Short mmCIF file of C-alpha atoms in Angstrom, two decimals:
data_model
loop_
_atom_site.label_atom_id
_atom_site.label_comp_id
_atom_site.label_asym_id
_atom_site.label_seq_id
_atom_site.Cartn_x
_atom_site.Cartn_y
_atom_site.Cartn_z
CA UNK A 1 -22.36 -100.87 36.05
CA UNK A 2 -22.76 -104.59 35.48
CA UNK A 3 -26.48 -104.75 34.70
CA UNK A 4 -27.56 -105.95 31.24
CA UNK A 5 -29.31 -102.64 30.49
CA UNK A 6 -26.07 -100.69 30.93
CA UNK A 7 -24.25 -103.19 28.73
CA UNK A 8 -26.75 -102.57 25.92
CA UNK A 9 -26.50 -98.80 26.41
CA UNK A 10 -22.76 -98.99 26.16
CA UNK A 11 -22.87 -100.91 22.85
CA UNK A 12 -25.27 -98.34 21.44
CA UNK A 13 -22.94 -95.58 22.61
CA UNK A 14 -19.97 -97.15 20.80
CA UNK A 15 -22.02 -97.38 17.58
CA UNK A 16 -22.87 -93.67 17.96
CA UNK A 17 -19.19 -92.95 18.55
CA UNK A 18 -18.09 -94.42 15.19
CA UNK A 19 -20.71 -92.38 13.33
CA UNK A 20 -19.47 -89.18 15.03
CA UNK A 21 -15.85 -89.90 14.23
CA UNK A 22 -16.43 -90.65 10.55
CA UNK A 23 -18.26 -87.31 10.27
CA UNK A 24 -15.32 -85.50 11.96
CA UNK A 25 -12.92 -87.28 9.60
CA UNK A 26 -14.83 -85.98 6.57
CA UNK A 27 -14.66 -82.44 7.92
CA UNK A 28 -10.88 -82.71 8.06
CA UNK A 29 -10.49 -84.29 4.64
CA UNK A 30 -11.76 -81.16 2.85
CA UNK A 31 -8.37 -79.45 3.28
CA UNK A 32 -5.35 -80.16 1.04
CA UNK A 33 -2.82 -80.01 3.84
CA UNK A 34 -0.53 -83.04 4.04
CA UNK A 35 -1.34 -83.19 7.74
CA UNK A 36 -4.91 -84.23 7.02
CA UNK A 37 -4.34 -87.98 7.11
CA UNK A 38 -2.54 -88.15 10.41
CA UNK A 39 -4.79 -85.57 12.02
CA UNK A 40 -7.91 -87.60 11.24
CA UNK A 41 -6.36 -90.66 12.83
CA UNK A 42 -5.37 -88.80 15.96
CA UNK A 43 -8.79 -87.19 16.06
CA UNK A 44 -10.33 -90.63 16.21
CA UNK A 45 -8.14 -91.66 19.13
CA UNK A 46 -8.96 -88.55 21.10
CA UNK A 47 -12.59 -88.98 20.18
CA UNK A 48 -12.77 -92.50 21.47
CA UNK A 49 -11.19 -91.56 24.76
CA UNK A 50 -13.48 -88.57 25.10
CA UNK A 51 -16.64 -90.35 24.10
CA UNK A 52 -15.91 -93.27 26.36
CA UNK A 53 -15.39 -90.91 29.28
CA UNK A 54 -18.54 -88.95 28.56
CA UNK A 55 -20.71 -91.95 27.95
CA UNK A 56 -19.60 -93.71 31.07
CA UNK A 57 -20.36 -90.55 33.02
CA UNK A 58 -23.81 -90.29 31.46
CA UNK A 59 -24.44 -93.98 31.80
CA UNK A 60 -23.51 -93.99 35.40
CA UNK A 61 -25.66 -91.04 36.56
CA UNK A 62 -29.06 -92.81 36.47
CA UNK A 63 -27.65 -95.91 38.14
CA UNK A 64 -26.14 -93.77 40.87
CA UNK A 65 -29.51 -92.33 41.78
CA UNK A 66 -30.84 -95.91 41.69
CA UNK A 67 -28.20 -96.91 44.16
CA UNK A 68 -28.89 -93.99 46.46
CA UNK A 69 -31.30 -96.11 48.46
CA UNK A 70 -28.51 -98.76 48.86
CA UNK A 71 -25.74 -96.61 50.47
CA UNK A 72 -23.37 -95.04 47.76
CA UNK A 73 -19.96 -96.73 47.74
CA UNK A 74 -17.14 -94.30 48.67
CA UNK A 75 -14.67 -95.97 46.36
CA UNK A 76 -17.15 -95.87 43.49
CA UNK A 77 -17.90 -92.20 44.15
CA UNK A 78 -14.23 -91.30 44.07
CA UNK A 79 -13.76 -93.29 40.83
CA UNK A 80 -16.73 -91.59 39.21
CA UNK A 81 -15.45 -88.17 40.21
CA UNK A 82 -12.05 -89.01 38.77
CA UNK A 83 -13.66 -90.20 35.56
CA UNK A 84 -15.60 -86.95 35.24
CA UNK A 85 -12.42 -84.99 35.83
CA UNK A 86 -10.49 -87.04 33.24
CA UNK A 87 -13.31 -86.57 30.74
CA UNK A 88 -13.33 -82.82 31.29
CA UNK A 89 -9.56 -82.54 30.90
CA UNK A 90 -9.72 -84.67 27.80
CA UNK A 91 -12.31 -82.40 26.22
CA UNK A 92 -10.17 -79.33 26.98
CA UNK A 93 -7.05 -80.95 25.50
CA UNK A 94 -8.98 -81.98 22.41
CA UNK A 95 -10.27 -78.42 21.90
CA UNK A 96 -6.79 -76.93 22.24
CA UNK A 97 -5.31 -79.53 19.89
CA UNK A 98 -7.94 -78.94 17.24
CA UNK A 99 -7.38 -75.18 17.39
CA UNK A 100 -3.65 -75.68 17.04
CA UNK A 101 -4.14 -77.92 14.01
CA UNK A 102 -6.43 -75.41 12.35
CA UNK A 103 -4.00 -72.52 12.77
CA UNK A 104 -1.07 -74.68 11.61
CA UNK A 105 -3.02 -75.57 8.50
CA UNK A 106 -3.64 -71.90 7.72
CA UNK A 107 0.00 -71.04 8.37
CA UNK A 108 1.16 -73.85 6.09
CA UNK A 109 -1.11 -72.67 3.27
CA UNK A 110 0.28 -69.13 3.69
CA UNK A 111 3.90 -70.32 3.72
CA UNK A 112 3.35 -72.42 0.60
CA UNK A 113 1.98 -69.35 -1.16
CA UNK A 114 4.96 -67.24 -0.09
CA UNK A 115 7.38 -69.94 -1.19
CA UNK A 116 5.72 -70.24 -4.57
CA UNK A 117 5.92 -66.50 -5.06
CA UNK A 118 9.56 -66.32 -3.99
CA UNK A 119 10.41 -69.29 -6.18
CA UNK A 120 8.80 -67.67 -9.22
CA UNK A 121 10.62 -64.43 -8.62
CA UNK A 122 13.79 -66.37 -8.01
CA UNK A 123 13.49 -68.04 -11.41
CA UNK A 124 12.88 -64.65 -12.98
CA UNK A 125 15.87 -63.10 -11.27
CA UNK A 126 18.33 -65.87 -12.04
CA UNK A 127 17.34 -65.91 -15.69
CA UNK A 128 17.50 -62.14 -16.05
CA UNK A 129 20.75 -61.39 -14.24
CA UNK A 130 24.02 -63.21 -13.64
CA UNK A 131 23.64 -66.81 -12.59
CA UNK A 132 25.63 -66.19 -9.44
CA UNK A 133 22.69 -64.50 -7.72
CA UNK A 134 21.65 -67.49 -5.64
CA UNK A 135 25.08 -69.02 -5.38
CA UNK A 136 25.80 -72.71 -5.80
CA UNK A 137 23.60 -73.73 -2.91
CA UNK A 138 20.66 -71.80 -4.33
CA UNK A 139 20.22 -69.72 -1.17
CA UNK A 140 18.26 -66.45 -1.27
CA UNK A 141 19.52 -63.13 0.09
CA UNK A 142 17.99 -62.99 3.60
CA UNK A 143 17.77 -59.17 3.56
CA UNK A 144 15.64 -59.39 0.45
CA UNK A 145 13.43 -62.19 1.80
CA UNK A 146 12.84 -60.11 4.90
CA UNK A 147 11.99 -57.10 2.74
CA UNK A 148 9.48 -59.09 0.67
CA UNK A 149 7.65 -60.28 3.77
CA UNK A 150 7.65 -56.80 5.29
CA UNK A 151 6.48 -55.24 2.04
CA UNK A 152 3.63 -57.78 1.71
CA UNK A 153 2.52 -56.83 5.20
CA UNK A 154 2.92 -53.12 4.35
CA UNK A 155 0.54 -53.49 1.39
CA UNK A 156 -2.07 -55.21 3.59
CA UNK A 157 -1.94 -52.39 6.12
CA UNK A 158 -2.14 -49.79 3.36
CA UNK A 159 -5.30 -51.36 1.93
CA UNK A 160 -6.79 -51.33 5.42
CA UNK A 161 -5.91 -47.67 5.90
CA UNK A 162 -7.41 -46.81 2.51
CA UNK A 163 -10.69 -48.41 3.60
CA UNK A 164 -10.63 -46.49 6.87
CA UNK A 165 -10.13 -43.23 5.00
CA UNK A 166 -12.95 -44.00 2.60
CA UNK A 167 -15.34 -44.81 5.45
CA UNK A 168 -14.33 -41.76 7.46
CA UNK A 169 -14.83 -39.40 4.50
CA UNK A 170 -18.20 -40.93 3.63
CA UNK A 171 -19.33 -40.70 7.23
CA UNK A 172 -18.31 -37.00 7.39
CA UNK A 173 -16.19 -37.46 10.52
CA UNK A 174 -14.55 -34.55 12.32
CA UNK A 175 -11.33 -32.95 11.11
CA UNK A 176 -9.58 -34.15 14.24
CA UNK A 177 -10.29 -37.77 13.39
CA UNK A 178 -9.29 -37.18 9.78
CA UNK A 179 -6.04 -35.62 10.97
CA UNK A 180 -5.22 -38.79 12.91
CA UNK A 181 -5.86 -40.90 9.81
CA UNK A 182 -3.75 -38.58 7.65
CA UNK A 183 -0.87 -38.75 10.11
CA UNK A 184 -0.94 -42.54 10.33
CA UNK A 185 -1.03 -42.65 6.53
CA UNK A 186 2.08 -40.47 6.32
CA UNK A 187 3.83 -42.56 8.98
CA UNK A 188 3.05 -45.66 6.99
CA UNK A 189 4.76 -44.22 3.90
CA UNK A 190 7.77 -43.28 6.04
CA UNK A 191 7.90 -46.91 7.19
CA UNK A 192 8.02 -48.01 3.57
CA UNK A 193 10.98 -45.75 2.83
CA UNK A 194 12.71 -47.09 5.91
CA UNK A 195 12.39 -50.74 4.92
CA UNK A 196 13.42 -49.86 1.37
CA UNK A 197 16.59 -48.24 2.71
CA UNK A 198 17.43 -51.51 4.50
CA UNK A 199 16.73 -53.50 1.34
CA UNK A 200 18.97 -51.15 -0.66
CA UNK A 201 21.84 -52.12 1.64
CA UNK A 202 21.09 -55.81 1.03
CA UNK A 203 20.71 -55.65 -2.77
CA UNK A 204 20.29 -52.31 -4.48
CA UNK A 205 19.82 -53.87 -7.92
CA UNK A 206 16.86 -55.89 -6.74
CA UNK A 207 15.23 -52.80 -5.29
CA UNK A 208 16.01 -50.71 -8.34
CA UNK A 209 14.66 -53.35 -10.72
CA UNK A 210 11.19 -53.15 -9.20
CA UNK A 211 10.78 -56.95 -9.17
CA UNK A 212 9.14 -56.62 -5.77
CA UNK A 213 6.26 -54.63 -7.31
CA UNK A 214 3.35 -55.83 -9.42
CA UNK A 215 3.66 -55.59 -13.21
CA UNK A 216 1.40 -52.56 -13.76
CA UNK A 217 3.24 -50.63 -11.03
CA UNK A 218 6.56 -51.62 -12.58
CA UNK A 219 5.45 -50.02 -15.85
CA UNK A 220 5.80 -46.62 -14.12
CA UNK A 221 9.07 -47.50 -12.41
CA UNK A 222 11.60 -44.70 -11.79
CA UNK A 223 14.62 -45.29 -9.53
CA UNK A 224 13.02 -47.74 -7.12
CA UNK A 225 9.40 -46.51 -7.18
CA UNK A 226 6.88 -44.01 -8.52
CA UNK A 227 7.71 -40.55 -9.82
CA UNK A 228 6.49 -38.07 -7.18
CA UNK A 229 5.31 -35.63 -9.89
CA UNK A 230 3.10 -38.36 -11.40
CA UNK A 231 1.56 -39.09 -8.01
CA UNK A 232 0.75 -35.39 -7.65
CA UNK A 233 -1.10 -35.61 -10.96
CA UNK A 234 -3.19 -38.46 -9.52
CA UNK A 235 -3.92 -36.49 -6.36
CA UNK A 236 -4.86 -33.30 -8.22
CA UNK A 237 -7.83 -35.09 -9.79
CA UNK A 238 -9.39 -35.59 -6.35
CA UNK A 239 -8.75 -32.52 -4.19
CA UNK A 240 -10.92 -29.84 -5.88
CA UNK A 241 -11.87 -27.20 -4.98
CA UNK A 242 -8.57 -25.44 -4.29
CA UNK A 243 -8.04 -21.80 -3.38
CA UNK A 244 -5.94 -19.73 -5.80
CA UNK A 245 -3.06 -19.82 -3.33
CA UNK A 246 -3.30 -23.59 -3.04
CA UNK A 247 -3.51 -23.99 -6.80
CA UNK A 248 -0.27 -22.01 -7.13
CA UNK A 249 1.50 -23.96 -4.39
CA UNK A 250 0.50 -27.35 -5.75
CA UNK A 251 1.67 -26.39 -9.24
CA UNK A 252 4.97 -25.17 -7.83
CA UNK A 253 5.35 -28.41 -5.90
CA UNK A 254 4.76 -30.47 -9.02
CA UNK A 255 7.25 -28.39 -10.96
CA UNK A 256 9.90 -28.65 -8.21
CA UNK A 257 9.40 -32.41 -8.05
CA UNK A 258 9.85 -32.65 -11.83
CA UNK A 259 13.05 -30.58 -11.68
CA UNK A 260 14.46 -32.76 -8.87
CA UNK A 261 13.51 -35.91 -10.80
CA UNK A 262 15.28 -34.63 -13.91
CA UNK A 263 18.42 -33.90 -11.89
CA UNK A 264 18.48 -37.37 -10.36
CA UNK A 265 17.78 -38.96 -13.75
CA UNK A 266 20.74 -37.15 -15.25
CA UNK A 267 22.88 -38.28 -12.33
CA UNK A 268 21.93 -41.91 -12.96
CA UNK A 269 22.59 -41.52 -16.69
CA UNK A 270 26.06 -40.27 -15.83
CA UNK A 271 26.53 -43.28 -13.57
CA UNK A 272 25.59 -45.64 -16.39
CA UNK A 273 27.89 -43.80 -18.77
CA UNK A 274 30.82 -43.95 -16.35
CA UNK A 275 30.30 -47.64 -15.71
CA UNK A 276 30.01 -48.51 -19.40
CA UNK A 277 33.13 -46.47 -20.17
CA UNK A 278 35.05 -48.19 -17.43
CA UNK A 279 34.06 -51.75 -18.33
CA UNK A 280 34.28 -51.28 -22.11
CA UNK A 281 37.49 -49.30 -22.33
CA UNK A 282 39.99 -52.01 -21.48
CA UNK A 283 39.65 -55.72 -22.18
CA UNK A 284 43.19 -56.61 -21.23
CA UNK A 285 43.63 -59.01 -18.33
CA UNK A 286 46.49 -57.21 -16.70
CA UNK A 287 44.25 -54.40 -15.55
CA UNK A 288 41.28 -56.62 -14.68
CA UNK A 289 41.33 -56.31 -10.89
CA UNK A 290 41.84 -52.56 -10.90
CA UNK A 291 39.07 -52.15 -13.45
CA UNK A 292 36.65 -54.21 -11.36
CA UNK A 293 37.56 -52.20 -8.26
CA UNK A 294 36.72 -48.94 -10.02
CA UNK A 295 33.52 -50.45 -11.43
CA UNK A 296 32.48 -51.53 -7.93
CA UNK A 297 33.05 -48.00 -6.64
CA UNK A 298 30.88 -46.63 -9.43
CA UNK A 299 28.12 -49.10 -8.62
CA UNK A 300 28.12 -48.20 -4.94
CA UNK A 301 26.77 -44.79 -5.89
CA UNK A 302 23.52 -46.44 -7.03
CA UNK A 303 22.42 -46.93 -3.43
CA UNK A 304 22.76 -43.17 -2.91
CA UNK A 305 20.47 -42.47 -5.85
CA UNK A 306 17.79 -44.89 -4.69
CA UNK A 307 17.88 -43.29 -1.25
CA UNK A 308 17.66 -39.78 -2.71
CA UNK A 309 14.70 -40.81 -4.87
CA UNK A 310 12.86 -42.13 -1.80
CA UNK A 311 13.82 -38.98 0.10
CA UNK A 312 12.28 -36.95 -2.73
CA UNK A 313 9.06 -39.02 -2.53
CA UNK A 314 8.86 -38.48 1.22
CA UNK A 315 9.47 -34.73 1.03
CA UNK A 316 6.91 -34.31 -1.77
CA UNK A 317 4.27 -36.15 0.26
CA UNK A 318 4.94 -34.09 3.38
CA UNK A 319 4.87 -30.79 1.47
CA UNK A 320 1.63 -31.79 -0.28
CA UNK A 321 -0.06 -32.39 3.07
CA UNK A 322 1.27 -29.05 4.37
CA UNK A 323 -0.33 -27.17 1.48
CA UNK A 324 -3.75 -28.87 1.80
CA UNK A 325 -6.47 -28.67 4.44
CA UNK A 326 -7.05 -31.76 6.60
CA UNK A 327 -10.04 -32.79 4.54
CA UNK A 328 -8.17 -32.33 1.27
CA UNK A 329 -5.15 -34.22 2.63
CA UNK A 330 -7.41 -37.13 3.59
CA UNK A 331 -8.86 -37.18 0.07
CA UNK A 332 -5.33 -37.01 -1.37
CA UNK A 333 -4.14 -40.04 0.63
CA UNK A 334 -7.31 -41.91 -0.25
CA UNK A 335 -6.70 -41.15 -3.94
CA UNK A 336 -3.15 -42.53 -3.70
CA UNK A 337 -4.27 -45.65 -1.83
CA UNK A 338 -7.01 -46.32 -4.39
CA UNK A 339 -4.65 -45.72 -7.29
CA UNK A 340 -2.06 -48.23 -6.00
CA UNK A 341 -4.77 -50.74 -5.14
CA UNK A 342 -6.25 -50.56 -8.64
CA UNK A 343 -2.86 -50.87 -10.34
CA UNK A 344 -2.19 -54.01 -8.28
CA UNK A 345 -5.62 -55.39 -9.17
CA UNK A 346 -4.93 -54.62 -12.84
CA UNK A 347 -1.69 -56.61 -12.58
CA UNK A 348 -3.58 -59.67 -11.28
CA UNK A 349 -6.24 -59.36 -13.97
CA UNK A 350 -3.57 -59.04 -16.60
CA UNK A 351 -1.81 -62.17 -15.35
CA UNK A 352 -5.07 -64.10 -15.76
CA UNK A 353 -5.80 -62.42 -19.10
CA UNK A 354 -6.42 -65.05 -21.85
CA UNK A 355 -4.03 -64.82 -24.81
CA UNK B 1 55.92 -24.22 3.35
CA UNK B 2 58.16 -22.11 5.56
CA UNK B 3 60.03 -23.89 8.40
CA UNK B 4 61.09 -22.09 11.51
CA UNK B 5 62.96 -23.48 14.49
CA UNK B 6 61.49 -22.21 17.72
CA UNK B 7 62.88 -22.26 21.24
CA UNK B 8 62.06 -25.90 21.93
CA UNK B 9 64.24 -27.06 19.11
CA UNK B 10 61.78 -28.82 16.84
CA UNK B 11 60.64 -27.85 13.41
CA UNK B 12 57.23 -26.29 13.20
CA UNK B 13 55.81 -25.36 9.80
CA UNK B 14 54.55 -21.82 9.72
CA UNK B 15 50.98 -21.73 8.54
CA UNK B 16 50.31 -19.12 5.92
CA UNK B 17 46.93 -17.46 6.20
CA UNK B 18 44.09 -19.28 4.48
CA UNK B 19 45.74 -22.68 4.15
CA UNK B 20 43.59 -24.08 6.96
CA UNK B 21 41.24 -26.16 4.79
CA UNK B 22 38.05 -25.06 6.55
CA UNK B 23 39.04 -21.42 6.23
CA UNK B 24 39.68 -21.96 2.54
CA UNK B 25 36.28 -23.57 2.12
CA UNK B 26 34.58 -20.65 3.85
CA UNK B 27 36.55 -18.15 1.77
CA UNK B 28 35.68 -19.81 -1.52
CA UNK B 29 32.06 -20.20 -0.44
CA UNK B 30 31.66 -16.49 0.16
CA UNK B 31 33.15 -15.46 -3.19
CA UNK B 32 30.15 -16.44 -5.32
CA UNK B 33 26.39 -16.54 -4.97
CA UNK B 34 26.17 -20.31 -5.46
CA UNK B 35 29.18 -22.51 -4.69
CA UNK B 36 29.28 -26.29 -5.14
CA UNK B 37 32.17 -28.42 -3.86
CA UNK B 38 32.36 -31.52 -6.02
CA UNK B 39 34.45 -34.39 -7.35
CA UNK B 40 34.62 -34.79 -11.12
CA UNK B 41 33.90 -38.55 -10.87
CA UNK B 42 30.92 -38.15 -8.51
CA UNK B 43 27.53 -38.65 -10.16
CA UNK B 44 25.51 -37.19 -7.32
CA UNK B 45 27.57 -34.01 -7.78
CA UNK B 46 26.60 -34.11 -11.45
CA UNK B 47 22.94 -34.38 -10.41
CA UNK B 48 23.13 -31.35 -8.12
CA UNK B 49 24.90 -29.32 -10.80
CA UNK B 50 22.15 -30.24 -13.28
CA UNK B 51 19.52 -29.20 -10.74
CA UNK B 52 20.90 -25.69 -10.44
CA UNK B 53 21.49 -25.36 -14.18
CA UNK B 54 17.89 -26.46 -14.73
CA UNK B 55 16.77 -23.60 -12.47
CA UNK B 56 18.73 -21.11 -14.58
CA UNK B 57 21.48 -20.68 -12.00
CA UNK B 58 25.17 -20.60 -12.90
CA UNK B 59 26.95 -22.16 -9.91
CA UNK B 60 30.68 -21.89 -9.19
CA UNK B 61 31.99 -25.44 -9.00
CA UNK B 62 35.21 -26.51 -7.26
CA UNK B 63 36.35 -29.99 -8.26
CA UNK B 64 38.32 -31.09 -5.20
CA UNK B 65 40.09 -33.90 -7.07
CA UNK B 66 41.61 -31.25 -9.30
CA UNK B 67 42.73 -29.01 -6.45
CA UNK B 68 46.14 -29.56 -4.80
CA UNK B 69 44.62 -28.91 -1.39
CA UNK B 70 41.50 -30.84 -2.29
CA UNK B 71 42.10 -33.80 0.01
CA UNK B 72 42.28 -31.60 3.11
CA UNK B 73 39.18 -29.70 2.07
CA UNK B 74 37.34 -32.99 1.56
CA UNK B 75 38.27 -34.08 5.08
CA UNK B 76 37.15 -30.71 6.49
CA UNK B 77 33.80 -30.96 4.67
CA UNK B 78 33.29 -34.49 5.96
CA UNK B 79 33.79 -33.23 9.50
CA UNK B 80 31.48 -30.28 8.87
CA UNK B 81 28.64 -32.46 7.59
CA UNK B 82 29.29 -35.36 9.96
CA UNK B 83 29.01 -37.55 6.90
CA UNK B 84 31.04 -40.21 5.14
CA UNK B 85 30.34 -38.35 1.90
CA UNK B 86 32.17 -35.04 1.58
CA UNK B 87 30.54 -34.02 -1.68
CA UNK B 88 28.38 -32.58 -3.09
CA UNK B 89 28.12 -29.63 -0.70
CA UNK B 90 26.25 -26.46 -1.61
CA UNK B 91 26.70 -22.91 -0.25
CA UNK B 92 24.30 -20.11 -1.19
CA UNK B 93 25.17 -16.51 -0.37
CA UNK B 94 28.10 -17.82 1.68
CA UNK B 95 25.78 -19.86 3.91
CA UNK B 96 25.94 -23.64 4.13
CA UNK B 97 22.86 -25.34 2.65
CA UNK B 98 24.15 -28.89 2.89
CA UNK B 99 24.39 -32.10 0.90
CA UNK B 100 21.99 -33.40 -1.79
CA UNK B 101 19.17 -34.33 0.58
CA UNK B 102 19.06 -30.88 2.19
CA UNK B 103 19.15 -29.19 -1.23
CA UNK B 104 16.25 -31.32 -2.49
CA UNK B 105 14.20 -30.89 0.70
CA UNK B 106 14.73 -27.14 0.45
CA UNK B 107 13.63 -27.11 -3.20
CA UNK B 108 10.51 -29.16 -2.48
CA UNK B 109 9.41 -27.02 0.47
CA UNK B 110 9.87 -23.88 -1.61
CA UNK B 111 12.73 -22.27 0.33
CA UNK B 112 15.50 -22.81 -2.24
CA UNK B 113 14.33 -20.35 -4.90
CA UNK B 114 13.88 -17.40 -2.47
CA UNK B 115 17.39 -18.08 -1.12
CA UNK B 116 18.76 -18.01 -4.67
CA UNK B 117 16.97 -14.76 -5.43
CA UNK B 118 18.25 -13.24 -2.19
CA UNK B 119 21.81 -14.19 -3.11
CA UNK B 120 21.36 -12.65 -6.54
CA UNK B 121 21.75 -15.97 -8.35
CA UNK B 122 18.25 -15.81 -9.83
CA UNK B 123 16.18 -13.01 -11.24
CA UNK B 124 12.37 -13.06 -11.64
#
């Protein structure tokens, strides 16, 4: 431990150490997380402790064998063992710490993205509707924030399911496996309608406006989503060949969906008409409160329409799958997944489109 | 309303036949092929009326806000459906179909039109 050769080795080891640490620091500096600076500093500290432990262990080994001829000191042995233990623990702690930092960095990047998106939509909302949306404190409706996060996750899962369907159909898997994929696809759509129903309770205007969808999707917006009859048109391009019976049933389904859509559209038109009549008919102040109470009652009906529209979408999907074979149903769900995916991609391309 | 004092000494209004709201609902429902109970201010009722008219059906509509016994019938329908919304409610051939969601589900799965034909509300 005290020989001149070990002293030299130790100095060399410390020189090595500094080289290592500066390389580690560079690796951390490539991120744009604000944590980078402090993390590099801490990394150095941990590194020093670790390196020192390791080097001393390494350094000591040869001298221990040298000393074997002169009776190994019990105290020294115990100290060396403790050093090895400390070094090992230190390495484990360092590994865990680094992993934690990495995942925190990723999470922070994700959260910043979410925040940016919410902020942009928030600016859009408060400029488009009444300024009271966020209130004086600028807080966001928590039911809507929850919906946005859930919907983002829903889209990710849908893209995954679309890939699975594509792979399964290309690989010519069995009908039983396709059936499982079809059923999970249908369940996934039911989940969407469920979270939309919750969002409708939180803020039906937000849901009805389609602000939570991408721009190309919003172009086709009808009472909180797509028109079921239009989606059937998309599907019909991809499920040939159909038997005569199936052809008839699919056409009937499309026609029924159109008739139901027309009925709901007329209902909403009536709602608009009633509301406009109510608000426009009397500008006196004496009747103000009563007028607003009636107007509020009228507006409450909007939630019912959004729910009925989603109910129509769900029923149309279920009936479509009933009419088709398993293989056709799988192709139908794949067609829908691809269609939505491409519309979303189109929206991104459009946003980046030079003008 | 006809009051009669019975042996216990309190007034008990004699019920005339058919003024039990649920009975009245059932009676009206069986009088036409397609019966819709509605409120004139309700837009979902408007939607269901438009649906049937679009199919070429001429439904019999009872606006409960314009009926003197309407309030009681509304309450009875709410109990029947187990719903906070009494209207719209649709009966075909005297049988209860249900509220808007049941009507739409039945149209989408292809059972509505056969029911209408059976009740004589639709031809061809």
